[in-house]
XYZ file of C-alpha atoms in Angstrom:
577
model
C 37.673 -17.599 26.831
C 35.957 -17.869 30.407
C 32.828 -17.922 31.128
C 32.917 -14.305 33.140
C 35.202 -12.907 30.288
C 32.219 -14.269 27.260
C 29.904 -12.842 29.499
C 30.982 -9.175 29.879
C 31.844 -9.391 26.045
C 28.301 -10.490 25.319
C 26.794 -7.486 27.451
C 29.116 -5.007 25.958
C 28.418 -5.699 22.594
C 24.801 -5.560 23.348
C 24.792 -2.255 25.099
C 26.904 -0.841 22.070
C 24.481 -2.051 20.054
C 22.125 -0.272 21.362
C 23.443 2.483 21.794
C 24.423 2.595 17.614
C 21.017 1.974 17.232
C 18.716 5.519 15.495
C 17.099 6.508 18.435
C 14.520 9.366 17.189
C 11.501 9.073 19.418
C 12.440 10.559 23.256
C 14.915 10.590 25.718
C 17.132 6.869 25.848
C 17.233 5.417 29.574
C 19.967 2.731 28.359
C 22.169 3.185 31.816
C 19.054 1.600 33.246
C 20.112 -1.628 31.416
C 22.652 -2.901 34.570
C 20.083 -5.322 37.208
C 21.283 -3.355 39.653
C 18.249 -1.270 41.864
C 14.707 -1.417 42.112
C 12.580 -1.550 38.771
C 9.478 0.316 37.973
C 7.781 -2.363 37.017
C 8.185 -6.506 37.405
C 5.671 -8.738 35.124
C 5.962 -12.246 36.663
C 4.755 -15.559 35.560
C 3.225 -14.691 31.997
C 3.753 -17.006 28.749
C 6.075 -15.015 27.351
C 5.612 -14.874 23.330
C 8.689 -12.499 22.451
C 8.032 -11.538 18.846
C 10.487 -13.178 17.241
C 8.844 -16.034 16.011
C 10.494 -18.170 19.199
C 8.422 -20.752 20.983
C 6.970 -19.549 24.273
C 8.145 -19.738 27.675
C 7.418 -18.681 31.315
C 9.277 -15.946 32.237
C 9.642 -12.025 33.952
C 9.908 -8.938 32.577
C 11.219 -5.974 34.199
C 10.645 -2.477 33.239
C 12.961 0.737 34.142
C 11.988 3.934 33.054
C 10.474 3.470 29.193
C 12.710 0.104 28.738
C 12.837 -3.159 29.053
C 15.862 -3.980 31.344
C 15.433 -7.667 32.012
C 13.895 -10.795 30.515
C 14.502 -14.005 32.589
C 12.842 -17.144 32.966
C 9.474 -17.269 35.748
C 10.581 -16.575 39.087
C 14.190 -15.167 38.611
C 12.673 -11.168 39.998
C 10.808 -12.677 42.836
C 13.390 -11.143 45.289
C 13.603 -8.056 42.535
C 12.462 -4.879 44.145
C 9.807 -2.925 41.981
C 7.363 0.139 42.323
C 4.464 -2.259 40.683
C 4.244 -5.940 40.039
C 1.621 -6.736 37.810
C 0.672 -11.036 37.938
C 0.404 -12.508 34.244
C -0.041 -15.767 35.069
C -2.195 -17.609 32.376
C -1.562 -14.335 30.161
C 0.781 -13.653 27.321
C 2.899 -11.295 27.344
C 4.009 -9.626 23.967
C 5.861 -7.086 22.282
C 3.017 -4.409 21.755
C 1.395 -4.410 17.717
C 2.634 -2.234 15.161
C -0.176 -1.244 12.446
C 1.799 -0.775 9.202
C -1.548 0.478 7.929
C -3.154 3.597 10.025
C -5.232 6.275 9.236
C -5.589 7.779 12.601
C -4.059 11.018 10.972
C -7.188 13.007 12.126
C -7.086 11.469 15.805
C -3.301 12.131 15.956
C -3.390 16.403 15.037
C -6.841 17.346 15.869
C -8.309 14.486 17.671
C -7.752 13.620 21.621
C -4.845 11.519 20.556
C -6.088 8.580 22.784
C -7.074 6.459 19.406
C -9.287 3.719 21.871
C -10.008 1.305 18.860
C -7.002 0.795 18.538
C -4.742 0.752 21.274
C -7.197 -1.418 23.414
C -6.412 -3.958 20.281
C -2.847 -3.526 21.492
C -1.347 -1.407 19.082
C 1.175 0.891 20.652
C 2.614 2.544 17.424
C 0.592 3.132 13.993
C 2.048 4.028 10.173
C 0.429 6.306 8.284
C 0.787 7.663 4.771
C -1.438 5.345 2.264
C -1.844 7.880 -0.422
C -2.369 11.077 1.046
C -0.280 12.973 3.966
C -0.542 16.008 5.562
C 2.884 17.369 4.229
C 4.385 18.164 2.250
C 1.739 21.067 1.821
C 1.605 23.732 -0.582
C -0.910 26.004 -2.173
C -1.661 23.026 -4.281
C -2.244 20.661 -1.905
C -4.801 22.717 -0.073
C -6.794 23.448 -2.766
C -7.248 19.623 -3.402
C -7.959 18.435 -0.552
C -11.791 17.872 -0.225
C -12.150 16.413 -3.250
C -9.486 13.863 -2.966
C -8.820 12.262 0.252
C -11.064 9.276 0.876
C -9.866 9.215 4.985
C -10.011 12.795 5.428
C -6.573 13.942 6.814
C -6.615 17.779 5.909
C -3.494 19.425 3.950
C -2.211 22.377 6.712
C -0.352 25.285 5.338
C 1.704 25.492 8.270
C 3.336 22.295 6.991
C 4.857 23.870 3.893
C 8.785 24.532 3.360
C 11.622 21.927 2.964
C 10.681 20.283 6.113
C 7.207 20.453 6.076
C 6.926 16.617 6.917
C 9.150 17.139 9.924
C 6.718 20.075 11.199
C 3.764 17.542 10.636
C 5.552 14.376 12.793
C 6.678 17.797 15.323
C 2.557 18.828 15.882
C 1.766 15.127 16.259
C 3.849 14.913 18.863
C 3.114 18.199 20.600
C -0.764 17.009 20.458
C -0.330 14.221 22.609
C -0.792 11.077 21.436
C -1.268 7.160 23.190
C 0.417 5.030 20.486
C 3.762 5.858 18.926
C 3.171 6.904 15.323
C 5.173 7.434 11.803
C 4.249 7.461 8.344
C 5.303 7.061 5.005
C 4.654 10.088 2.333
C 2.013 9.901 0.466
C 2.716 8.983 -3.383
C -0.824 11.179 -4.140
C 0.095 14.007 -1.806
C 3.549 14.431 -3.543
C 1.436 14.242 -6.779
C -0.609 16.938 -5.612
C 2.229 18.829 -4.684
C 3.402 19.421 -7.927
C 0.492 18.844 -10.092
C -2.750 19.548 -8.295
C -5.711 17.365 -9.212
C -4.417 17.195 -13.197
C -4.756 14.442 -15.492
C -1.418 13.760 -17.696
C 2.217 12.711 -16.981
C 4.551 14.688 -15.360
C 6.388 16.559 -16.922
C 10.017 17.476 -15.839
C 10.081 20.470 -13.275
C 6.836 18.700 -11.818
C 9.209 15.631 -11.592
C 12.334 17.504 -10.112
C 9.615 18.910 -7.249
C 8.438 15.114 -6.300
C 11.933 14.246 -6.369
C 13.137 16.767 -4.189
C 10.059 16.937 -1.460
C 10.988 13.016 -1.296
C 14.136 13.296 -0.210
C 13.639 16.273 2.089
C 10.585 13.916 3.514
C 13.185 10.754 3.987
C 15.356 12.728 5.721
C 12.426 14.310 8.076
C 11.941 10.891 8.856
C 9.757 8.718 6.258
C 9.419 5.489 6.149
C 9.404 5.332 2.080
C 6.693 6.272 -0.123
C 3.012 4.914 -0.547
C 0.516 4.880 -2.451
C -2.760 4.511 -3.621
C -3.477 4.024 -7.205
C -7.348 3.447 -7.369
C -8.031 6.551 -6.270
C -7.707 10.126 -8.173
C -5.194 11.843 -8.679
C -3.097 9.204 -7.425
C -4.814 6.663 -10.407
C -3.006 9.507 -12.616
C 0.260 8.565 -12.111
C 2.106 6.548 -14.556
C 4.833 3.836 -13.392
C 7.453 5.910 -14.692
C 6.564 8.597 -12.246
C 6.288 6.364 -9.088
C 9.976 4.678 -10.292
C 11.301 8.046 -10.000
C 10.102 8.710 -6.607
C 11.847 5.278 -5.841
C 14.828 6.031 -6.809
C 14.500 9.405 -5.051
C 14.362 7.309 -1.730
C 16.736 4.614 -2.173
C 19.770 5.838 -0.656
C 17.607 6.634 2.530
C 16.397 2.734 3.159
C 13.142 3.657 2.014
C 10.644 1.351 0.895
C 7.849 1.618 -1.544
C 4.670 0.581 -0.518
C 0.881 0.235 -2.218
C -2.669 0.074 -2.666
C -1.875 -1.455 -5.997
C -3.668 -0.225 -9.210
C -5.840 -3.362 -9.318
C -7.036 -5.763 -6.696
C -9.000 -7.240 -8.864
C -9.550 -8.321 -12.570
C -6.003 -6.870 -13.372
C -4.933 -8.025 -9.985
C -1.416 -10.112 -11.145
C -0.416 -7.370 -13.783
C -0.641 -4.889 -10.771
C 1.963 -7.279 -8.909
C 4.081 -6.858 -11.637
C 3.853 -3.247 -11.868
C 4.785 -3.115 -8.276
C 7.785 -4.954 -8.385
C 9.123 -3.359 -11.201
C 9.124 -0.084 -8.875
C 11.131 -2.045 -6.595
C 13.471 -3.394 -9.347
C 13.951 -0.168 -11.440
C 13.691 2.321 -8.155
C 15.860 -0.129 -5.932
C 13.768 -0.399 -3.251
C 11.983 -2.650 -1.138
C 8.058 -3.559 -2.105
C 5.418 -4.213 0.426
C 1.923 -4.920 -0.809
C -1.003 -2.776 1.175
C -3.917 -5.435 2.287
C -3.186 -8.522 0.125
C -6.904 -9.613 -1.507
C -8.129 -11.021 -4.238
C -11.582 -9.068 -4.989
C -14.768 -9.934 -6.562
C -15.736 -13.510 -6.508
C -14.622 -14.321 -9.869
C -10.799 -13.254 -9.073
C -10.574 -15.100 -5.875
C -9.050 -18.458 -7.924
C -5.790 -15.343 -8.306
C -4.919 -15.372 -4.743
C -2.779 -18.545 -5.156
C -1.544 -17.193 -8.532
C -0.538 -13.609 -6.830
C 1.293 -15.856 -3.907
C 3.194 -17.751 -6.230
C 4.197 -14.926 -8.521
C 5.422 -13.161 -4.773
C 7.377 -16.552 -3.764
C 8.850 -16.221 -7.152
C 9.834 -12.527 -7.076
C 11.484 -13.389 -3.973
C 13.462 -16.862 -4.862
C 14.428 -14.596 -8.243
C 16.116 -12.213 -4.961
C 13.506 -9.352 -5.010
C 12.442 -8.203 -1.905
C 8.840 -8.214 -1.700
C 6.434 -8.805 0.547
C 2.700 -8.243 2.046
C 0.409 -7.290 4.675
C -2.955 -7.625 5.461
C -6.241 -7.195 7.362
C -8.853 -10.235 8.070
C -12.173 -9.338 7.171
C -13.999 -10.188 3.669
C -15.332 -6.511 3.247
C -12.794 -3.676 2.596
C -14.043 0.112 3.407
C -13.719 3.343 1.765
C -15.725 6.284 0.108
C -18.660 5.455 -1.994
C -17.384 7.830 -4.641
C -14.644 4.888 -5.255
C -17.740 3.296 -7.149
C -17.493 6.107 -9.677
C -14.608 6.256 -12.448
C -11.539 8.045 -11.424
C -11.438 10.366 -14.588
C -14.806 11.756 -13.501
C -12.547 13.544 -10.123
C -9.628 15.115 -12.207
C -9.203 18.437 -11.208
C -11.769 18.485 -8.479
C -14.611 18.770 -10.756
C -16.738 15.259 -9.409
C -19.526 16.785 -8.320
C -19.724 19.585 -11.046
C -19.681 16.400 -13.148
C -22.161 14.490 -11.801
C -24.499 17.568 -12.345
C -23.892 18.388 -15.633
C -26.247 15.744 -17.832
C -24.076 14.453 -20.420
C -21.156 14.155 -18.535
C -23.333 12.098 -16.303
C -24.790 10.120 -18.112
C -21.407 8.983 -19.337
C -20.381 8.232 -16.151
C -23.536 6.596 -15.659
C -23.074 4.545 -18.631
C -19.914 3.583 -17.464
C -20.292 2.547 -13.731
C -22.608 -0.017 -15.496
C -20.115 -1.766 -17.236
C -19.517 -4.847 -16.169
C -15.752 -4.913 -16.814
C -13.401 -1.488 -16.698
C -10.225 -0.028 -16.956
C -10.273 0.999 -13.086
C -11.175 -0.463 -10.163
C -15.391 -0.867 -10.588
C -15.846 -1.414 -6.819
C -19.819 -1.229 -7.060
C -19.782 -4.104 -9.957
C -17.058 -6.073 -8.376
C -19.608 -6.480 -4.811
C -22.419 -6.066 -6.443
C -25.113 -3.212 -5.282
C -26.087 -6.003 -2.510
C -22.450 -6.058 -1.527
C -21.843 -2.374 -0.741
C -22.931 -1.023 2.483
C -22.976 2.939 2.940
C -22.121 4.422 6.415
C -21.744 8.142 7.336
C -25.078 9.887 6.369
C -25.382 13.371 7.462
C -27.991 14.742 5.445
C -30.917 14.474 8.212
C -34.044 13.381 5.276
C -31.038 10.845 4.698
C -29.621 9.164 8.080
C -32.404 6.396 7.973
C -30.229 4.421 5.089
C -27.058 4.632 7.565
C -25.264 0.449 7.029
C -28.442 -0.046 4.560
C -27.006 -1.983 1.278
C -27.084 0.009 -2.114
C -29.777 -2.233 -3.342
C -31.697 -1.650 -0.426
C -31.991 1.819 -0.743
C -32.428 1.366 -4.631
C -35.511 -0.464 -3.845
C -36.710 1.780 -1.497
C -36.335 4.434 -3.609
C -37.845 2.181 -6.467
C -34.877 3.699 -8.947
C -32.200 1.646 -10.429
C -29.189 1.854 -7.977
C -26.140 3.418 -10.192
C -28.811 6.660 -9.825
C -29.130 6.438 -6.201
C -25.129 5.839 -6.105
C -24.762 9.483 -8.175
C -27.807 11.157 -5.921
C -26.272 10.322 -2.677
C -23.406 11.149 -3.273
C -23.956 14.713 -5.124
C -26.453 14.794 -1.425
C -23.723 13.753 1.082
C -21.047 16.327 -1.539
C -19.008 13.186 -2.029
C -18.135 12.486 1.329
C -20.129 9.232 2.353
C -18.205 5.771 3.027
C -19.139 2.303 1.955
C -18.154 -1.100 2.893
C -17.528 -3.468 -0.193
C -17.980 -7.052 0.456
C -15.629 -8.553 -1.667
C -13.341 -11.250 -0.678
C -12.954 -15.316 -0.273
C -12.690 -16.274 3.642
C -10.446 -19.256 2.372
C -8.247 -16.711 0.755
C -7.577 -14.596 4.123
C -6.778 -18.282 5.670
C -4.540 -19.063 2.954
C -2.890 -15.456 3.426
C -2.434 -15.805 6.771
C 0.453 -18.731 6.697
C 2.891 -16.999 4.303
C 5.908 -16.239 6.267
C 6.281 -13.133 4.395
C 2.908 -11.698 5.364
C 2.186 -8.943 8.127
C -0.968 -7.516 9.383
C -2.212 -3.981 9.739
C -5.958 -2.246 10.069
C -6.464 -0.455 7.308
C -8.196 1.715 10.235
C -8.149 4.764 12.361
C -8.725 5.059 15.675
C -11.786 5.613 17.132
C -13.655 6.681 20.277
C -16.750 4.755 20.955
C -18.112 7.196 23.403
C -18.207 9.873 20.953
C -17.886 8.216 17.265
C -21.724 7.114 16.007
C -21.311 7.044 12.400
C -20.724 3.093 11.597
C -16.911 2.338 10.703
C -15.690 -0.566 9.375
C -15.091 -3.356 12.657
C -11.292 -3.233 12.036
C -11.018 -0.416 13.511
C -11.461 -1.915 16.727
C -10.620 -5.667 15.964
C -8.451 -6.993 13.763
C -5.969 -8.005 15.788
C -7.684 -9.822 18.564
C -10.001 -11.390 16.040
C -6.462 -12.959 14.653
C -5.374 -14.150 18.024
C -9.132 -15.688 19.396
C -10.806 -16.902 16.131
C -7.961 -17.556 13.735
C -5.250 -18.471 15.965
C -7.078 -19.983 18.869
C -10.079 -21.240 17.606
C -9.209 -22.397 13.512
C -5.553 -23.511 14.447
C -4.629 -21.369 10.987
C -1.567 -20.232 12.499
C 0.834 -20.805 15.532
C 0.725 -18.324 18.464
C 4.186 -17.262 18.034
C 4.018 -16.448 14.165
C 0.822 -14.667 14.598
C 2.473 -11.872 17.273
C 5.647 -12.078 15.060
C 3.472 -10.840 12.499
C 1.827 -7.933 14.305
C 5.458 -7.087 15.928
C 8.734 -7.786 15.247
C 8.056 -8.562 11.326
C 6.990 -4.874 10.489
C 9.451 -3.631 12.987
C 11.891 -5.231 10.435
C 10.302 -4.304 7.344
C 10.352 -0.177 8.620
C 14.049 -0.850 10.365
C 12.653 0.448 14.007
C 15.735 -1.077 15.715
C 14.261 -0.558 19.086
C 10.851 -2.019 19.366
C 9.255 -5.400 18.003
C 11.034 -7.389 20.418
C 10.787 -8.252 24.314
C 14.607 -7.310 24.494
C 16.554 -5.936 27.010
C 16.877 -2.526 25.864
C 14.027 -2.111 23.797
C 11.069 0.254 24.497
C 8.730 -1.383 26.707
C 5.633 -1.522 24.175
C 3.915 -4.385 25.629
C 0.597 -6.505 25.355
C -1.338 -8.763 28.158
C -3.959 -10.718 26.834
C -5.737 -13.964 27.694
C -5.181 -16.705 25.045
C -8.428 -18.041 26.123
C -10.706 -15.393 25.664
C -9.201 -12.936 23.643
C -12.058 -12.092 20.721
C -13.121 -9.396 18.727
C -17.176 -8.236 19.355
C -17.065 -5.555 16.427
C -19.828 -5.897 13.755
C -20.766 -4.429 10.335
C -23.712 -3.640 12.489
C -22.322 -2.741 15.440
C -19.044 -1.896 15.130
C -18.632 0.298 18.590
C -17.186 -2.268 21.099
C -14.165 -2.610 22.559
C -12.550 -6.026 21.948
C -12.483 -9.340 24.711
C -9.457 -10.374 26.806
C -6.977 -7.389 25.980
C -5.897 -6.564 29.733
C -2.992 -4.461 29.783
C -1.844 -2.458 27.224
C 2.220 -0.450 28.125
C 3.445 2.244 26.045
C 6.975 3.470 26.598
C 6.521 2.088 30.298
C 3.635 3.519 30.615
C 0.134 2.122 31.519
C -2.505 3.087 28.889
C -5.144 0.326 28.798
C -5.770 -1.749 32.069
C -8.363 -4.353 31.850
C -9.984 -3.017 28.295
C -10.307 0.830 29.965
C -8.392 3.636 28.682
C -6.341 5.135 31.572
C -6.191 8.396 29.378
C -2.475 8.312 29.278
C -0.652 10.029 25.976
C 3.073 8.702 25.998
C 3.329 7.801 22.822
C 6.515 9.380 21.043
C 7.465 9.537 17.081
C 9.019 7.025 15.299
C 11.397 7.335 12.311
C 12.417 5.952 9.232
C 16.412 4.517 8.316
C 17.122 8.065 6.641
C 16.173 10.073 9.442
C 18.716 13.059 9.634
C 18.449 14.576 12.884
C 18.017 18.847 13.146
């Protein structure tokens, strides 16, 4: 074969690849793939970190349209003509971050869409779904939505029918939004859907209904199915149910993926929960936010990574993802037992005295049947964020026993008071994990990292968050990377990119490719750094100075050009209308 002849082979087969590829998320520009013509845009002389795990080099990239057309070593599009040039020398340039864990939901349908935490971290496309969705909808769903969904994404009638989850990903997209976005449906939400807020196992109609919205959701477009099982009613559901909702996805390439029933003192038997969902359903498993909580389960983290590496050498595809702080966040009514929420009845509960002081009695157990997040961080270890009781804004990021003091009452009575005050809906931050656990994380080739986060506007947003909404990913790349040495460079941005493109099979982004969408990150290796606190969590991150979106510029030099390209993405079973 000569060298011409291997050559034109080579680019055929690539274009047809390409070209096979699921495209679901705009208009393809793939006869812009030939060199031929000017380019819209020519990035010359960065360190070129392509997501794949590859070591570095100095190269050009070359935009056309929304792709990337060219990738060639430094200097080769000097001659090239382009509409913009940017300089990256002593930058990287990367494939832009995809969070496997959003919860911009909110931002996304009623928001401005512009999500600044996050996309001046450099994520250009977010996946939703942890629990709770905003389809399917029903009568059901609606009714249950203020007393059950800890992020706050609102059930809409509109998105009832058989493709309910389609109309949702449809008003996204009409909203206007700056990263691309997808989501898995949520395990709780289909719960809802065919059960309400009810305690007890399905039965078999309510089965049949999960079954079918699954698939109709898979073929809308879902990535799989996740959930959350510390939370009610999602806590409700049995394994047998969640195995059916497997199955229900398999043929599509779904994958299942969790908040596991325990993070915590049944932390390991949760693992194996999981993976029999994956075994029995015949699906792939991901792990939401790997952590061992409570101080005295941190010795499990190397116990729950060895029981993974042996799931996997046994050939069961599991794996993990993660965020990098030692304090998770979510509602302060997490604190109370999950029972005490069936049918939307918590804060009828909490008023009623003897069903109170039972619940009382039991928050102060030491050990539980469900997740005791206030005993597991201890009343010093929870932080409470979004007052908006006026007599009560004053304790805004105060710790539980703080305000227990204050109040001179014991603090499991404050805990039930503030949150009958605030009608359930105040956050907390628990601190609750090992910082040599989140190293140890880090270097498993299997891991990936998401937020746990939604997206935020700092101008506008003054209730305290949680600092990974604006930071998790640069804090990997300055402190962890950079400054600890804990991982390469190269694996890190594989992690953020290319490894959760993978694990969703998004065929077209990940990767600077020719061909792919031109999602792409400039930031400076040397001063890339996150500046969000507990405290102060309202700052845009260091040394993030480009962000591209489809082509498009959305972030230059850490400011938010107001730009809203960003297009759905689906999952392998998307069926197009």
């Amino acid at each position: 074969m000569t060298v011409r002849y291997a050559t034109l082979v080579i680019a055929a087969a690539s274009l047809a690849a390409c070209q096979s590829a699921p495209r679901s998320d705009g208009p393809s520009t793939l006869g812009a793939l030939a060199p031929a013509g000017a380019y819209d845009l020519i990035i010359e002389h960065g360190k070129i970190v392509d997501g794949s795990g590859n070591a570095w080099f100095y190269g050009d990239v070359a935009v056309r349209g929304d792709r990337i057309v060219r990738v060639t070593p430094a200097g080769m599009l000097a001659r090239a003509s382009a509409a913009k040039r940017i300089d990256a020398t002593n930058l990287v340039v990367a494939p832009g971050f995809i969070d496997i864990q959003s919860h911009s939901r909110d931002a996304f349908l009623t928001g401005d869409g512009r999500v600044v935490s996050k996309i001046t971290q450099g994520i250009t496309t977010e996946i939703m779904g942890e629990g709770w969705t905003n389809a399917p909808a029903n009568a059901l769903t609606v009714a249950s939505e203020g007393s059950a969904d800890p992020v706050a994404a609102r059930a809409v009638p509109e998105f009832g029918g058989e493709h309910g989850f389609a109309k949702w990903i449809d008003a996204m997209q009409r909203h206007g939004t700056s990263a691309n976005f997808g989501s898995f449906i949520g395990a709780t939400t289909l719960r809802m859907y065919a059960k309400g807020m009810a305690q007890g196992p399905a039965t078999p109609a309510e089965l049949d209904t999960m079954r079918a919205a699954v698939r109709n959701g898979m073929r809308d477009g879902a990535f799989g199915v996740a959930s959350a099982l510390i939370y009610p009613p999602g806590t409700f559901a049995s394994t047998e149910e969640l195995i059916e909702e497997a199955k229900a996805m398999s043929p599509y390439g779904g994958v299942y993926i969790s908040h596991m029933r325990s993070e915590a003192d049944s932390y390991l038997e949760a693992i194996d929960e999981l993976l029999r969902i994956g075994r029995e359903g015949r699906v792939a498993v991901e792990i939401y936010h790997l952590k061992a909580a409570g101080v005295r389960n941190w010795p499990k983290a190397a116990r729950a990574i060895a029981k993974i590496d042996s799931a996997r050498a046994a050939g069961q595809d599991v794996s993990a993802d993660m965020y990098v702080w030692t304090a998770g966040g979510t509602g302060l009514a997490a604190c109370l037992p999950p029972w005490a929420s069936a049918d939307g009845k918590l804060l009828t509960n909490l008023r009623d005295a003897a069903t109170r002081a039972k619940i009382r009695a039991e928050v102060l157990t030491e050990r539980t049947e469900w997740e005791n997040l206030c005993q597991l961080a201890t009343p010093q270890g929870v932080m409470i964020v979004g007052f908006q009781t006026p007599a009560l804004v004053a304790f805004e990021g105060k710790r539980l026993a703080e305000i227990a003091q204050a109040q001179q009452r014991e603090w499991v009575d404050v805990l039930i008071e503030l949150t009958l005050a605030e009608q359930g809906r105040l956050g907390a931050m628990y601190f609750l994990m090992s910082e040599d656990n989140i190293e140890l994380q880090m270097k498993q080739p299997w891991m990936k990292f998401g937020t746990d986060a939604g997206g935020m506007d700092p101008d506008s947003t003054k209730a305290m968050v949680h600092p990974r909404s604006y930071a998790n990913y640069p804090r990997i790349l300055g402190h962890y990377v950079r400054d600890r040495h804990v991982l390469p460079l190269e694996d890190a941005v594989r992690k953020m990119s290319a490894a959760v493109a993978e694990r969703l099979s998004i065929s077209d982004r990940g990767l600077l490719r020719e061909g792919m969408y031109a999602d792409i990150v400039l930031f400076d290796p040397a001063t890339v750094a996150d500046r969000s606190t507990y405290q102060q969590p309202h700052q845009i991150s260091a040394g993030i100075r480009r962000v591209i979106v489809n082509g498009v510029d959305v972030v230059i030099d850490g400011k938010h050009t107001g730009a809203k390209p960003g297009r759905a993405v689906h999952g392998p079973g998307y069926q197009l209308p």
